[in-house]
Coordinates of C-alpha atoms and ligand atoms in Angstrom, one line a residue:
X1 CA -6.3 50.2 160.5
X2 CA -7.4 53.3 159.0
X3 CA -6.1 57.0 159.1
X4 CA -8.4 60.0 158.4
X5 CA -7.4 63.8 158.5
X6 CA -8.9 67.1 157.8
X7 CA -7.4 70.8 157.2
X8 CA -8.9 73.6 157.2
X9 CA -8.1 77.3 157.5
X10 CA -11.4 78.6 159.2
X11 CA -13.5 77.2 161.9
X12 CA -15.7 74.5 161.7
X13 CA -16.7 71.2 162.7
X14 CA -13.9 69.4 162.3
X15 CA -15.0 66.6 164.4
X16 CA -18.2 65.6 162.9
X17 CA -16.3 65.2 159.7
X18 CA -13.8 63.0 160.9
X19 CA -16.5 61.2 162.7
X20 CA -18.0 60.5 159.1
X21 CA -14.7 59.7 157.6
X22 CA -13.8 57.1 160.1
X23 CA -17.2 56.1 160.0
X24 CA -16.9 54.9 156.2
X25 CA -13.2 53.1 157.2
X26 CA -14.6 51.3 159.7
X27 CA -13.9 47.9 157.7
X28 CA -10.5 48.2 158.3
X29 CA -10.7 48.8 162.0
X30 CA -12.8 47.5 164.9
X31 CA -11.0 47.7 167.8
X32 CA -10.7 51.0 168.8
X33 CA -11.8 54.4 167.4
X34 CA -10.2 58.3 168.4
X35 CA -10.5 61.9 166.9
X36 CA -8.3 64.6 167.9
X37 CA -9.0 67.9 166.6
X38 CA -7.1 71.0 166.6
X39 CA -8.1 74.4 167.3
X40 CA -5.6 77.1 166.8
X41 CA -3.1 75.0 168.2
X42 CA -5.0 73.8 171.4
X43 CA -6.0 69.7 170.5
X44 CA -8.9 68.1 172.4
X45 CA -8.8 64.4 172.0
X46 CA -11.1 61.2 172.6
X47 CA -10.3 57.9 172.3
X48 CA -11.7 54.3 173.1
X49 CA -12.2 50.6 172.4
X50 CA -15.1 49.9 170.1
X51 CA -16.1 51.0 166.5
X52 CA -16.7 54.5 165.6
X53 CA -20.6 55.0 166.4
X54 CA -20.1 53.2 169.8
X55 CA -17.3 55.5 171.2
X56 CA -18.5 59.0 169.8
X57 CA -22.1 59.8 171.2
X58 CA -23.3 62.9 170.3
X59 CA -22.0 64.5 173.7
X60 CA -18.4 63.2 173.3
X61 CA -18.1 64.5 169.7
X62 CA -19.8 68.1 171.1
X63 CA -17.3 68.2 173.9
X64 CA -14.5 68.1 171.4
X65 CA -15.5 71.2 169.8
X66 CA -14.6 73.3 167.0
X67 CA -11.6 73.6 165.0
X68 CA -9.4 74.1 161.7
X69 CA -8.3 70.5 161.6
X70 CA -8.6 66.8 162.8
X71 CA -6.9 63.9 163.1
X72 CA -9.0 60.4 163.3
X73 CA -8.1 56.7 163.4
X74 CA -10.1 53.3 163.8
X75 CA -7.5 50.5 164.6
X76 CA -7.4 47.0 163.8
X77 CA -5.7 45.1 167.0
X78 CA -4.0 42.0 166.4
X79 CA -4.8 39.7 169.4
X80 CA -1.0 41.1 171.0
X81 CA -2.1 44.9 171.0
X82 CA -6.0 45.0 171.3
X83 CA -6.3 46.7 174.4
X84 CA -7.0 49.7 175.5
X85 CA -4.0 51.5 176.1
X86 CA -3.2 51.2 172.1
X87 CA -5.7 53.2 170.6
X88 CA -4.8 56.1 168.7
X89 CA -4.3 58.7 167.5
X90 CA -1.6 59.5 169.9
X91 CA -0.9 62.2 171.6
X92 CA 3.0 63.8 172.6
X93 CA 4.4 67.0 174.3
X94 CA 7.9 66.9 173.1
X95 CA 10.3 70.1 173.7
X96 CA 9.2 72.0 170.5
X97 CA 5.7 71.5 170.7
X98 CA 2.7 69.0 170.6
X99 CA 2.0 66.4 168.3
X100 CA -1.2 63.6 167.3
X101 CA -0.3 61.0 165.5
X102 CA -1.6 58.0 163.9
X103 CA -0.8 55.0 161.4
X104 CA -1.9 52.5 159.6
X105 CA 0.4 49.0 158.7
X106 CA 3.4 47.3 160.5
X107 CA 6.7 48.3 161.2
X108 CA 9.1 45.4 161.0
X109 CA 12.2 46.9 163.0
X110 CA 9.8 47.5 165.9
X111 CA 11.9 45.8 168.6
X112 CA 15.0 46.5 167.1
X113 CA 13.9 50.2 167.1
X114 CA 12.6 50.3 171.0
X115 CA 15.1 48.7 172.5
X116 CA 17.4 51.4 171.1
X117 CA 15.3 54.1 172.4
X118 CA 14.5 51.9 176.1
X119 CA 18.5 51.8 175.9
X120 CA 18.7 55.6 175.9
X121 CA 16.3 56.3 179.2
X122 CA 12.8 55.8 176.9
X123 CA 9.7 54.4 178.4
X124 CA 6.8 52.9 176.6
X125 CA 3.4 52.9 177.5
X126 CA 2.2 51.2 174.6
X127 CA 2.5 47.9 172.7
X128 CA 1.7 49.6 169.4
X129 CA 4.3 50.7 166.9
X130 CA 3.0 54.2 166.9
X131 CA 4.7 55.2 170.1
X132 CA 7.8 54.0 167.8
X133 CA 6.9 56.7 165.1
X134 CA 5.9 59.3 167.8
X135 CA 9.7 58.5 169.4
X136 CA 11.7 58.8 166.2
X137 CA 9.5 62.0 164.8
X138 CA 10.3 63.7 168.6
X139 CA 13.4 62.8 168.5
X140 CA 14.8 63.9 165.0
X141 CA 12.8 66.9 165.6
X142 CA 15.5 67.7 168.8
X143 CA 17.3 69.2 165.1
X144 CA 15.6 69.1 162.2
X145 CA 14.1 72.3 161.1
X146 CA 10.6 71.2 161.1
X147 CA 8.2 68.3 161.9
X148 CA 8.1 67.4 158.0
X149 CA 11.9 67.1 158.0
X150 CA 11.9 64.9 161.8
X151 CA 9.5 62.9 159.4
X152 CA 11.3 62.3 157.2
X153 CA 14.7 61.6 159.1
X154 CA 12.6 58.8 160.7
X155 CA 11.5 57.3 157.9
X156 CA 15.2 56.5 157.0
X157 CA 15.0 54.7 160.2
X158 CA 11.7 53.1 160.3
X159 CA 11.3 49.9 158.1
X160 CA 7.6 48.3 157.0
X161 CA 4.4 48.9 155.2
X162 CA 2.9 52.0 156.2
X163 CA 0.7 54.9 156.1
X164 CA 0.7 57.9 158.8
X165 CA -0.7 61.3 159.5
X166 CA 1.0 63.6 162.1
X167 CA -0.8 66.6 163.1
X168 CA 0.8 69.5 164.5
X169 CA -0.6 73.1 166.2
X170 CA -0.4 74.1 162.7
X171 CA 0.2 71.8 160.2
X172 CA -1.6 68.2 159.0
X173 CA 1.3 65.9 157.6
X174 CA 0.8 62.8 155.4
X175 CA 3.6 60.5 154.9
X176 CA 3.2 56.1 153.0
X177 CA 6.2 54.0 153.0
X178 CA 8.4 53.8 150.6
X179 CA 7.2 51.1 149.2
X180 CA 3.5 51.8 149.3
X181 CA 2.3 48.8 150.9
X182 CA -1.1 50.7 152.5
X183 CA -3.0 53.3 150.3
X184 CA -3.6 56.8 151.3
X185 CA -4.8 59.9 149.4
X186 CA -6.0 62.8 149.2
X187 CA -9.0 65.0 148.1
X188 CA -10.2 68.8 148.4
X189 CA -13.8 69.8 149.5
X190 CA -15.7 72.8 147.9
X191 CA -15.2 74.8 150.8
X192 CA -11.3 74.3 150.5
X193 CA -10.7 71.7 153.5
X194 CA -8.0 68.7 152.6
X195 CA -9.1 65.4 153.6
X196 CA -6.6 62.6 153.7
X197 CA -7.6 59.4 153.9
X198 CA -6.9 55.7 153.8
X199 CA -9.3 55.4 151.1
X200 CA -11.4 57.1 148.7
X201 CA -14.4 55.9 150.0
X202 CA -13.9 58.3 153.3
X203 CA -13.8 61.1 150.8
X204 CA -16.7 60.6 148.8
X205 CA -18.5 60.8 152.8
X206 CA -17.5 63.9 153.6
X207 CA -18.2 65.5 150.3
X208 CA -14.1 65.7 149.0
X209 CA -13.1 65.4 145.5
X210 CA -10.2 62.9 145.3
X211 CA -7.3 64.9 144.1
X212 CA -4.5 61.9 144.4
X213 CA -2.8 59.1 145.7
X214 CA 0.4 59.8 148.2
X215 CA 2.9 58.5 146.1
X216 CA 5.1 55.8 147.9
X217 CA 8.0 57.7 149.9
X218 CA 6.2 60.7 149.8
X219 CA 5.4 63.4 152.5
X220 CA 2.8 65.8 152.2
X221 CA 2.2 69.0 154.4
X222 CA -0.9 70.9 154.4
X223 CA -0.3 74.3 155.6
X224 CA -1.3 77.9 155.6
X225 CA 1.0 78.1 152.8
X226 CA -1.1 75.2 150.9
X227 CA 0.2 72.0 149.7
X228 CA 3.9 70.9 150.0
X229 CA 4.7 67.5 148.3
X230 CA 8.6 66.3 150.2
X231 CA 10.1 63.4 148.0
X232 CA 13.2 62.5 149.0
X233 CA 11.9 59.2 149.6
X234 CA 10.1 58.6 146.5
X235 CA 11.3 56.1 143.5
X236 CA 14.1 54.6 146.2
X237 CA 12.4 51.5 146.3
X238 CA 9.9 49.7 144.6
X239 CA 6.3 50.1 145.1
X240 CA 4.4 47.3 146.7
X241 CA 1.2 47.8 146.9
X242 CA -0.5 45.5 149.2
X243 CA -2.7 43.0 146.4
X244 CA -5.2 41.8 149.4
X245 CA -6.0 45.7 149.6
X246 CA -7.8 44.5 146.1
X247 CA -9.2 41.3 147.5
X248 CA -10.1 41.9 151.4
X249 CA -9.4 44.9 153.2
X250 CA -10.6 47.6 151.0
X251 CA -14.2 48.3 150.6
X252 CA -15.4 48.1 146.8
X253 CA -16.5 51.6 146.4
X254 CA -13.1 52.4 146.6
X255 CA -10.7 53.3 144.3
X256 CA -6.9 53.1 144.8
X257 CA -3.6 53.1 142.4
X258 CA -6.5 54.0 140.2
X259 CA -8.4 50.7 139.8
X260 CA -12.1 50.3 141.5
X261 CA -11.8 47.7 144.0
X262 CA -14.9 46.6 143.2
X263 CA -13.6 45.7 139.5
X264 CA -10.8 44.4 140.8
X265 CA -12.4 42.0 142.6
X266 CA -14.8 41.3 139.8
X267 CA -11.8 40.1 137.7
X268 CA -10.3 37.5 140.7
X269 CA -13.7 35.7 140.5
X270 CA -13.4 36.1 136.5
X271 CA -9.8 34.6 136.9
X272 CA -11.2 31.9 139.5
X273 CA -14.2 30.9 137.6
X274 CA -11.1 30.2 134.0
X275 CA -9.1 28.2 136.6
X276 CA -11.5 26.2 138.2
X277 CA -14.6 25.9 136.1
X278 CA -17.2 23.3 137.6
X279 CA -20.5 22.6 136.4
X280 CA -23.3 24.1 138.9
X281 CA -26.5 25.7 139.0
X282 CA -25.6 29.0 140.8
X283 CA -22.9 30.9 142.3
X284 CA -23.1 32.4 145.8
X285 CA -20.6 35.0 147.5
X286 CA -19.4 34.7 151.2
X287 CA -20.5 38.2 152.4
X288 CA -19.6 40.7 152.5
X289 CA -16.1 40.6 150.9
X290 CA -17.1 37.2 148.4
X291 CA -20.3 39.1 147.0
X292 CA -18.0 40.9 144.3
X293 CA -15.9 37.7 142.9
X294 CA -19.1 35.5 143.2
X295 CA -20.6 38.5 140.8
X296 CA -17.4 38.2 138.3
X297 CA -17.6 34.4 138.7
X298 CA -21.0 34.0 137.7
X299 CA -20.1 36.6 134.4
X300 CA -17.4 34.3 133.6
X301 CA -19.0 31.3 133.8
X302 CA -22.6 31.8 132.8
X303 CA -23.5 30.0 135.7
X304 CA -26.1 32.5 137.7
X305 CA -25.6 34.0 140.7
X306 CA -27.8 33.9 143.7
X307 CA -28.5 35.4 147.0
X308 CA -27.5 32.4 149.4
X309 CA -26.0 33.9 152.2
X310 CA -27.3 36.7 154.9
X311 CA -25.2 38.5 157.0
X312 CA -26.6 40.2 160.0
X313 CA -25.9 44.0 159.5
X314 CA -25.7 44.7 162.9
X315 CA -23.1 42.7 164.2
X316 CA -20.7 45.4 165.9
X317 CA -18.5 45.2 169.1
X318 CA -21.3 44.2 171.2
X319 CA -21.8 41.0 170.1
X320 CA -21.5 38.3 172.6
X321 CA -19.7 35.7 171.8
X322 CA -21.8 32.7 173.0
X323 CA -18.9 30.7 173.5
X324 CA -18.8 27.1 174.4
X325 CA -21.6 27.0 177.2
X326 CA -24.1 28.5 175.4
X327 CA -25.9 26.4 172.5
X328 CA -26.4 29.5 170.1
X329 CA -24.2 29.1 167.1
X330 CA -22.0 32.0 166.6
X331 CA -22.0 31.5 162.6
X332 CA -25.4 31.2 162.6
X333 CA -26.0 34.3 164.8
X334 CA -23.9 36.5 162.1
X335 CA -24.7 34.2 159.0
X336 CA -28.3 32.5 157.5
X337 CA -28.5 31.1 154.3
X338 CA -31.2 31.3 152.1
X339 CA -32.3 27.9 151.5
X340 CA -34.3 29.0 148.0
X341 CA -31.3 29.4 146.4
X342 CA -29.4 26.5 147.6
X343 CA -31.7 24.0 148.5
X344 CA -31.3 20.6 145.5
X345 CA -28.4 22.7 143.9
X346 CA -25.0 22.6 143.1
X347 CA -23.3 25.3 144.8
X348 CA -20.5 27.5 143.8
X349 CA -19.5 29.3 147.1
X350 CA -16.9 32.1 146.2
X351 CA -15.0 33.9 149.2
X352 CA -12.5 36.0 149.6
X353 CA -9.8 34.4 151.2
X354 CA -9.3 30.7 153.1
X355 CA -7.1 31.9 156.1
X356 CA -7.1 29.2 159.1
X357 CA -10.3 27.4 157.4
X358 CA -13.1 28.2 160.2
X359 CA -15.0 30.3 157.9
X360 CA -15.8 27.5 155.2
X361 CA -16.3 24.5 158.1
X362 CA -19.0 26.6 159.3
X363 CA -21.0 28.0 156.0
X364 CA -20.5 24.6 154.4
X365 CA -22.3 23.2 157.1
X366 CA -25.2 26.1 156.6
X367 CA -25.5 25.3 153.3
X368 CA -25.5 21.2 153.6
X369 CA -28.5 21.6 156.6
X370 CA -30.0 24.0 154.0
X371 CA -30.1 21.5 151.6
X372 CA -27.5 22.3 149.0
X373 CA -26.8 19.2 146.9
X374 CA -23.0 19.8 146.0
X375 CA -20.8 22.4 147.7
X376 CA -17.9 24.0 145.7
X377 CA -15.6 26.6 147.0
X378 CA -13.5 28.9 145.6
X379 CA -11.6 31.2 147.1
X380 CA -10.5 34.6 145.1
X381 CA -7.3 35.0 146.8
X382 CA -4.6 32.5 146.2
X383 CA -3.6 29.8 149.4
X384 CA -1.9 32.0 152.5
X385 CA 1.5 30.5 153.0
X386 CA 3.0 33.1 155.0
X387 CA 2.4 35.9 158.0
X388 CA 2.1 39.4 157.0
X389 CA 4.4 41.7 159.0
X390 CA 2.7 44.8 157.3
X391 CA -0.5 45.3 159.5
X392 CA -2.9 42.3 158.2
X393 CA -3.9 40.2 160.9
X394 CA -2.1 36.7 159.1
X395 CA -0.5 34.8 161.6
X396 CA 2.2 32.2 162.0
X397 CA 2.2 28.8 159.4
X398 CA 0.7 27.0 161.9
X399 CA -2.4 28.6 161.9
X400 CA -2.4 29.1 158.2
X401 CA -4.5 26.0 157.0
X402 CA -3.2 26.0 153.1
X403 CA 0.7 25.1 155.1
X404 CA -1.1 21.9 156.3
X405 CA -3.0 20.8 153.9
X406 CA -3.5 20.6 149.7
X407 CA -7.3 21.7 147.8
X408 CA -8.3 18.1 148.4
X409 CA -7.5 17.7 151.9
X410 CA -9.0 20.7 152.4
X411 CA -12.3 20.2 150.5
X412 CA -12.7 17.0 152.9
X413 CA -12.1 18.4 155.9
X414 CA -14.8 21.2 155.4
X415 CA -17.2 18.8 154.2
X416 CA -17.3 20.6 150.5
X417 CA -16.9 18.5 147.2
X418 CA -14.3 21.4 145.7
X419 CA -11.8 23.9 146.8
X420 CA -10.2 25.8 144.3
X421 CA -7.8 29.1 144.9
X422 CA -7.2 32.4 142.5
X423 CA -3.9 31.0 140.7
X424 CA -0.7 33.4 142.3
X425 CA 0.2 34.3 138.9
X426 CA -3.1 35.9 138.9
X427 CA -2.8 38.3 141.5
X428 CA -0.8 40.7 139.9
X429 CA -3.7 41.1 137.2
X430 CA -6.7 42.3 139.7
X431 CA -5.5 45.9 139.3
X432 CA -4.6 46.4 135.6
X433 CA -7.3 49.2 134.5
X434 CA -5.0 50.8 137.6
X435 CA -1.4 52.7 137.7
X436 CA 0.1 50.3 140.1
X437 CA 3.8 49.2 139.6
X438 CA 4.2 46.4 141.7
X439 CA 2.3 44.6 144.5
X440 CA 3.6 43.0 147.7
X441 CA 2.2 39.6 148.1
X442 CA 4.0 37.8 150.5
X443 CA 1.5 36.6 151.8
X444 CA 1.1 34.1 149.2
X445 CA 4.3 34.0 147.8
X446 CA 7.0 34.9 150.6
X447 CA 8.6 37.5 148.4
X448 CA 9.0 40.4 151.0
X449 CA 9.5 44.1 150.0
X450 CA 11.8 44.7 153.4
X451 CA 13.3 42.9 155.9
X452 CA 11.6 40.7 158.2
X453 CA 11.7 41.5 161.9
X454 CA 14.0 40.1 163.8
X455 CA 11.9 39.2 166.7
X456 CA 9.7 36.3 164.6
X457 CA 10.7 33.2 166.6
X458 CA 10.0 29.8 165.2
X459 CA 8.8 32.0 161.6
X460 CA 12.1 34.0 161.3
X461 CA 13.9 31.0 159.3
X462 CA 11.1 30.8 157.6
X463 CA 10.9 33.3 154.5
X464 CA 13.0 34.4 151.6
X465 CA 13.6 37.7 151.8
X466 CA 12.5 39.7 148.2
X467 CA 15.1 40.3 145.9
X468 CA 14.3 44.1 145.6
X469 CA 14.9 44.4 149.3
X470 CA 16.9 47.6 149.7
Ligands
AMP501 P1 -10.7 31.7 158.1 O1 -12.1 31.5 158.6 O2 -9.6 31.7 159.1 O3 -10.3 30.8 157.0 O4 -10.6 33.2 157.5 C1 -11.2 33.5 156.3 C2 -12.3 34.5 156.4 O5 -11.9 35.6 157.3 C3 -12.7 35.1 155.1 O6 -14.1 34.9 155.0 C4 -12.3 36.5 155.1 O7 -13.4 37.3 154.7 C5 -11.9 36.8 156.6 N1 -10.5 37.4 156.6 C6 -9.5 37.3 155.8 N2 -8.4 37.9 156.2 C7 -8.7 38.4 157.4 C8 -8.1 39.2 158.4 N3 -6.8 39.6 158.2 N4 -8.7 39.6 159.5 C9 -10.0 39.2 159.7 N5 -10.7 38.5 158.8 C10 -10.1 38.1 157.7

């Protein structure tokens, strides 16, 4: 999930720009896009399943019109919340006025949280957890003095990893967790627009000059008045910065806590390649999120690296899954290897994560009917062990494949001669050239910054709760 905002102070094409923003975040978001953009109070709104370019044709985005600010989203559903219905931003009417908001991340006291509200007479229309915020913000605004203090009265309330932007008739608020989990920032264009954004790549495409990270706990308004930074959250619990950011979600060009992504990656396949050195003949990167370890692998090791995999560029939303009738393979529709580079060699396949283990049964067989002689894989994120409650799409143990099974196992079952995985104690290293105090990676290690929802089922017995829990 991605969040995008602009302010502005004189009229303009507001729209356009958060069209281009999202457009740049659309890695972190597929299934469903919106824009809401304000014009001296007055917000006109679109918002659909699909990625970015397939809901805003050039008539939707002119029917929205001009205005001093916007508000944009592209949303990642997990298979409980992809339809419809969910897409942000959303929109409210609450007794002092309008709001649009939108988030990125997870909320771990979801249930808890609706079925307090459902208790007092509210209704939900949604599954996602931004009605939640939207209900909390409204409701602490029945007495706080403004929308940045209802913010901020909810977030004492509202538990998880993540990142939101509220817009109201006249201001654009920013707010991250306080731990940090999901990155957000800000930048400032010549012209004097803010742009907030997920990541500093969605800057860089609208022309903004990063100014800063929001700082975990923080709220930011952007006003007539200029820039407010709220902190009465801040430095109350640790930061937590989400480490697969580094490894997955993020795209390289970005830049967040300070480190290049693309670096950071660079240095998990550096880490991987000291760990589990092999001999081989070149080194290949799963696209697209494997290219940059493969890169830092085949620097580490001296073994070369090679173009061995193609991904189609054009796979969007309207691909069609053949499914099981049809007897088009759906890897091979998205994925073609080169055969010159693989063909009598032995392979180093680096990718970015093993998650339930479909990717690597698939590619491995690519590479074997492409006539690679040996087939080592290495992953650049250590073994999954554990859902993530914080917005990435992790599931329960018994999907995750490293639960079931050791390296070995695994390298059998996908038909490879190696697996190897980024050591854990790694992890922690990617961002270094960076400013980041802490990472979350419960993922691999089960050491969550907050409480775990209560609502997990056969996973709730599951996890050891962090020690800097608060
Ligand atoms: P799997 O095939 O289940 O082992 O998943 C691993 C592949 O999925 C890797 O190639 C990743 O690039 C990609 N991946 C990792 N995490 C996620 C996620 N949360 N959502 C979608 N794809 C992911």
């Amino acid at each position: 999930m991605a969040v995008f905002g602009i302010f502005g102070t004189k009229t303009a094409n507001v729209a356009l720009s958060a069209y281009y923003g999202l457009y740049a975040l659309q890695h972190r978001g597929q299934a469903s896009s919106g824009i809401v953009v304000n014009d001296d109070g007055v917000f006109h709104a679109y918002k659909d399943s699909g990625i970015v370019n397939e809901v805003f044709t050039p008539r939707i985005l002119g029917d929205l019109g001009l205005g001093q600010m916007a508000l944009g989203n592209v949303r990642y559903g997990t298979s409980a919340t992809k339809e419809r219905i969910n897409a942000e931003p959303m929109l409210v009417n609450h007794v002092k006025g309008r709001l649009a908001i939108s988030h990125d991340g997870g909320l771990v006291n979801y249930a808890e949280l609706r079925r307090e509200l459902e208790l007092e007479g509210a209704i939900f229309h949604t599954s996602n957890e931004v009605e939640i915020l939207a209900y909390m913000i409204t409701k602490a605004r029945l007495t706080a003095p403004s929308t940045e203090a209802a913010i901020s009265k909810a977030m004492e309330r509202v538990k998880g990893g993540y990142s939101m932007l509220v817009m109201s008739p006249q201001k654009l608020i920013a707010a991250r967790d306080q731990n940090g989990v999901h990155p957000l920032c800000y930048g400032i264009r010549d012209d004097g627009e803010y742009v907030v954004a997920s990541e500093s790549c969605a800057l860089n495409t609208v022309g903004a000059t990063f100014v800063r990270e929001i700082d975990p706990g923080e709220i930011v308004v952007f006003s007539k008045e200029g820039v407010i930074s709220l902190r009465e959250h801040c430095q109350k619990k640790p930061e937590r910065l989400c480490v697969f950011e580094y490894l997955y979600t993020a795209r390289p060009d970005s830049v967040i806590n300070g480190c290049s992504v693309h670096l950071a990656r660079k240095r998990a396949g550096a880490f991987l390649a000291k760990a589990h050195p092999v001999e081989a003949d070149v080194v290949i990167g799963a696209p697209d999120s494997g290219i940059d370890a493969a890169i830092g692998y085949a620097e580490e090791s001296g073994i070369p690296y090679g173009l061995g995999l193609i991904k189609n560029k054009y796979i969007g939303r309207t691909f069609i899954d053949p499914g099981q009738n049809v007897r088009e393979d759906k890897v091979k529709i998205k994925l073609n290897p080169v055969a010159e580079t693989v063909k009598g060699k032995r392979v180093v396949l680096v990718d970015d994560s093993i998650v339930r283990g479909t990717t690597c049964t698939r590619v491995v067989k690519l590479l074997r009917d492409a006539g690679a002689k040996e087939i080592h894989i290495r992953s650049s994120a250590p073994e999954f062990l554990n859902p993530c409650y914080y917005g990435t799409d992790i599931g329960s143990k018994a999907e995750l494949i490293a639960c079931k099974y050791t390296a070995k196992e695994m390298a059998k079952l996908f038909g490879a001669d190696s697996v190897g995985f980024l050591p854990l104690a790694d992890v922690t290293k990617l961002g270094i050239s960076g400013n980041c105090k802490g990472y979350c990676k419960a993922c691999f290690d089960g050491e969550y910054p907050t409480e775990l929802p209560l609502d997990t089922g056969d996973r709730k017995y599951d996890h050891k709760i962090s020690e800097n829990k608060q």
